[in-house]
């Protein structure tokens, strides 16, 4: 029986990991620290890909999100490959620049933007390392290329086991003034986009695809970034195992973790 949640963040000063520990009134631990697990500890792996010093003394049920599966989720190329093989609706991807170049010569979305997203970093967030190429001359060397897929809406769906924990939609900040160099096709905070939950209408197929994606990566929980278009369908971009959160999202995660203690107590 587990009586204490313990937060194991990918870095000790992760803001969301710290907020979660405070909300739960518990401690954070490091992979190479002095932490000695109790048999009654339920360890929440918040994005860590390391195998910690204390790993061998744990039972298999004691950790939510094994680091080996977090490692796959933290690498965008590995994530897309695993999900594509399992049948999830991921965006088209390649690590071959010549294949990416061929995409630019063969448009498939009519008069919509025909472009390639060059991802120079496979373990980054908030749009870091992204170069949008709409011509062969704009392509840059990268370990991952994804084909730009039109979307009318973009969601972040927080999944816990086989249920939706929380959902948000990316929306343009009211009154945001686009400055020189702002890319209207990359929806991140510097370009004026934020996650909102007000008046959210989450399509059922988006919810189902998100739940399936987390399960197919063998994760207990994860935040799925996914685009939606009524004509061109869905496109999963990535899954975050240490998502930024505040407010109601933080409350929802905290309550789920407390629920896990109760769930295991009744096994």
XYZ file of C-alpha atoms in Angstrom:
267
model
C 0.000 0.000 0.000
C 1.322 3.446 -0.963
C 0.848 6.328 1.452
C 3.242 9.004 0.185
C 3.609 10.469 -3.313
C 7.160 11.472 -4.276
C 7.937 13.712 -7.257
C 10.972 12.731 -9.328
C 11.507 15.590 -11.833
C 13.830 15.579 -14.839
C 15.580 18.507 -13.163
C 15.170 19.526 -9.549
C 14.126 23.070 -10.407
C 11.438 22.134 -12.915
C 8.727 24.722 -12.221
C 5.867 22.294 -12.823
C 7.581 19.566 -10.781
C 8.069 21.982 -7.895
C 4.460 23.196 -8.125
C 3.209 19.620 -8.051
C 5.305 18.755 -4.986
C 4.041 21.836 -3.161
C 0.422 21.080 -4.051
C 0.825 17.545 -2.706
C 2.833 18.606 0.344
C 5.609 16.194 -0.538
C 9.267 16.046 -1.552
C 11.186 16.040 -4.810
C 14.060 13.612 -5.343
C 17.081 13.419 -7.629
C 18.322 10.476 -9.645
C 21.762 10.657 -8.020
C 20.711 12.104 -4.682
C 20.531 10.562 -1.225
C 16.878 9.530 -1.486
C 16.102 6.105 -0.016
C 12.723 4.858 -1.289
C 10.207 3.507 1.170
C 8.038 0.596 0.174
C 5.064 2.911 0.756
C 6.309 5.606 -1.691
C 4.509 6.114 -5.000
C 7.068 7.822 -7.249
C 5.804 10.131 -9.988
C 8.421 10.383 -12.719
C 8.086 13.938 -14.001
C 9.969 13.721 -17.282
C 13.172 11.960 -16.151
C 14.913 9.669 -18.629
C 17.635 8.599 -16.183
C 17.857 5.264 -14.440
C 18.350 6.487 -10.870
C 20.808 5.173 -8.342
C 17.928 3.754 -6.289
C 16.092 2.054 -9.189
C 16.917 -1.558 -8.277
C 15.201 -1.396 -4.883
C 11.815 -0.434 -6.364
C 8.877 -2.663 -7.223
C 7.463 -2.428 -10.753
C 4.249 -0.817 -9.484
C 6.026 1.877 -7.525
C 6.791 4.299 -10.380
C 4.361 6.151 -12.637
C 6.063 6.526 -16.045
C 9.109 4.303 -16.343
C 12.211 6.218 -17.548
C 12.666 3.893 -20.538
C 9.270 4.974 -21.890
C 9.800 8.603 -20.965
C 13.012 8.403 -23.006
C 10.968 7.485 -26.094
C 8.424 10.226 -25.416
C 11.124 12.866 -24.923
C 12.589 12.160 -28.376
C 10.218 13.438 -31.070
C 11.591 11.115 -33.752
C 11.170 8.042 -31.545
C 7.690 9.166 -30.508
C 6.465 9.616 -34.068
C 8.018 6.341 -35.208
C 6.418 4.300 -32.412
C 3.032 5.919 -32.858
C 3.043 5.605 -36.642
C 3.825 1.891 -36.421
C 0.928 1.503 -33.970
C -1.503 3.305 -36.271
C -1.800 6.688 -34.547
C -2.463 9.778 -36.734
C 0.943 11.450 -36.566
C 2.213 14.159 -38.874
C 4.367 12.873 -41.750
C 8.024 12.755 -40.714
C 11.482 11.769 -41.907
C 15.132 12.198 -40.961
C 16.131 12.357 -44.626
C 16.523 15.849 -46.086
C 16.015 14.561 -49.632
C 12.635 13.106 -48.705
C 11.731 16.425 -47.121
C 12.825 18.175 -50.314
C 10.536 15.875 -52.323
C 7.562 16.897 -50.165
C 8.071 20.493 -51.230
C 7.772 19.463 -54.868
C 4.566 17.474 -54.362
C 1.873 19.504 -52.555
C -0.985 17.457 -51.031
C -3.049 20.111 -49.260
C -4.337 22.081 -52.230
C -3.683 25.800 -51.930
C -2.723 25.582 -48.271
C 0.857 26.248 -47.208
C 3.176 23.550 -48.540
C 6.069 23.514 -46.112
C 8.485 21.405 -44.090
C 9.148 21.928 -40.407
C 12.881 21.412 -39.817
C 13.322 20.385 -36.187
C 16.956 20.980 -35.368
C 16.336 19.821 -31.779
C 14.457 16.591 -31.047
C 14.262 17.177 -27.283
C 13.008 20.756 -27.141
C 9.737 22.504 -26.405
C 7.993 25.853 -26.962
C 9.004 25.870 -30.628
C 12.756 25.965 -29.941
C 14.871 24.676 -32.795
C 12.126 24.979 -35.436
C 12.835 26.296 -38.939
C 9.880 26.490 -41.344
C 10.920 25.870 -44.959
C 8.519 26.600 -47.815
C 11.161 26.134 -50.530
C 14.085 23.708 -50.993
C 16.524 26.570 -50.444
C 15.147 27.143 -46.947
C 15.759 23.569 -45.741
C 18.436 23.236 -43.084
C 20.221 20.147 -41.734
C 18.126 18.583 -38.967
C 17.644 15.196 -37.280
C 13.884 15.418 -37.873
C 11.658 16.887 -40.578
C 7.879 16.962 -40.358
C 5.505 17.885 -43.119
C 3.426 20.944 -42.314
C -0.213 19.888 -41.983
C -2.947 22.529 -42.012
C -4.987 22.816 -38.828
C -7.934 24.882 -37.754
C -7.390 24.064 -34.082
C -4.567 22.757 -31.909
C -5.052 21.074 -28.553
C -3.065 19.847 -25.593
C -4.845 16.838 -24.129
C -3.650 15.682 -20.702
C -4.217 11.932 -20.392
C -4.080 9.857 -17.219
C -4.196 6.143 -17.924
C -7.306 5.659 -20.071
C -9.072 8.946 -19.336
C -8.756 12.609 -20.222
C -7.462 14.522 -17.217
C -7.587 17.976 -18.764
C -7.711 19.623 -22.191
C -6.758 23.014 -23.559
C -6.826 24.731 -26.928
C -4.134 27.015 -28.323
C -5.574 30.445 -29.032
C -4.163 33.791 -30.110
C -3.709 36.308 -27.299
C -6.261 39.111 -27.584
C -4.612 42.248 -28.845
C -1.319 40.522 -29.653
C 0.666 42.654 -32.055
C 2.704 40.642 -34.549
C 6.236 41.969 -34.719
C 8.784 41.593 -37.483
C 9.929 37.999 -37.762
C 6.836 36.496 -36.128
C 5.861 33.264 -37.846
C 2.087 32.903 -38.077
C 2.362 29.156 -38.755
C 4.240 28.254 -35.554
C 1.857 28.423 -32.607
C 4.005 29.147 -29.575
C 4.041 31.843 -26.906
C 6.533 34.202 -28.640
C 4.176 34.218 -31.638
C 1.221 35.145 -29.443
C -0.385 31.768 -28.698
C -1.421 30.419 -25.290
C -3.364 27.409 -24.004
C -6.974 28.137 -22.950
C -9.761 25.965 -21.566
C -12.727 28.354 -21.714
C -15.567 27.264 -24.019
C -13.549 24.232 -25.094
C -15.116 21.905 -27.647
C -12.854 18.853 -27.807
C -13.652 16.620 -30.802
C -14.167 12.983 -29.826
C -11.596 11.718 -32.334
C -8.968 14.068 -30.841
C -9.677 12.690 -27.366
C -9.584 9.049 -28.502
C -6.339 9.508 -30.472
C -4.693 11.195 -27.475
C -5.645 8.422 -25.043
C -4.421 5.789 -27.493
C -1.119 7.604 -28.051
C -0.269 7.679 -24.338
C -1.103 3.979 -24.028
C 0.966 3.102 -27.112
C 4.015 4.738 -25.547
C 3.439 2.666 -22.369
C 2.979 5.801 -20.277
C 0.723 6.232 -17.259
C 0.223 9.899 -18.134
C 1.226 12.448 -20.736
C 0.164 15.681 -22.437
C -0.529 15.159 -26.143
C -0.088 18.061 -28.575
C -2.376 17.414 -31.525
C -3.730 19.401 -34.468
C -7.213 19.150 -35.966
C -8.596 20.014 -39.394
C -12.133 19.070 -40.536
C -10.861 18.155 -44.015
C -7.307 16.890 -43.429
C -7.848 15.120 -40.103
C -5.600 14.834 -37.072
C -1.859 15.189 -36.590
C -0.039 14.324 -33.371
C 3.135 16.377 -32.844
C 4.523 15.214 -29.517
C 3.802 13.941 -26.012
C 5.110 15.796 -22.974
C 5.761 13.869 -19.762
C 6.534 16.984 -17.686
C 4.064 19.571 -19.003
C 3.953 23.102 -17.715
C 0.849 23.671 -15.616
C -0.902 25.955 -13.198
C -4.374 26.603 -11.859
C -6.957 23.938 -12.624
C -4.508 21.726 -14.497
C -2.276 21.566 -11.413
C -5.298 20.747 -9.254
C -6.330 17.977 -11.643
C -2.898 16.339 -11.602
C -2.672 16.597 -7.825
C -6.068 14.992 -7.398
C -5.185 12.164 -9.778
C -2.007 11.385 -7.872
C -3.925 11.327 -4.600
C -6.399 9.036 -6.311
C -3.560 6.672 -7.228
C -2.749 6.254 -3.530
C -6.356 5.273 -2.892
C -6.404 3.037 -5.972
C -3.376 1.037 -4.813
C -4.670 0.884 -1.242
C -7.673 -1.036 -2.512
C -5.806 -3.600 -4.614
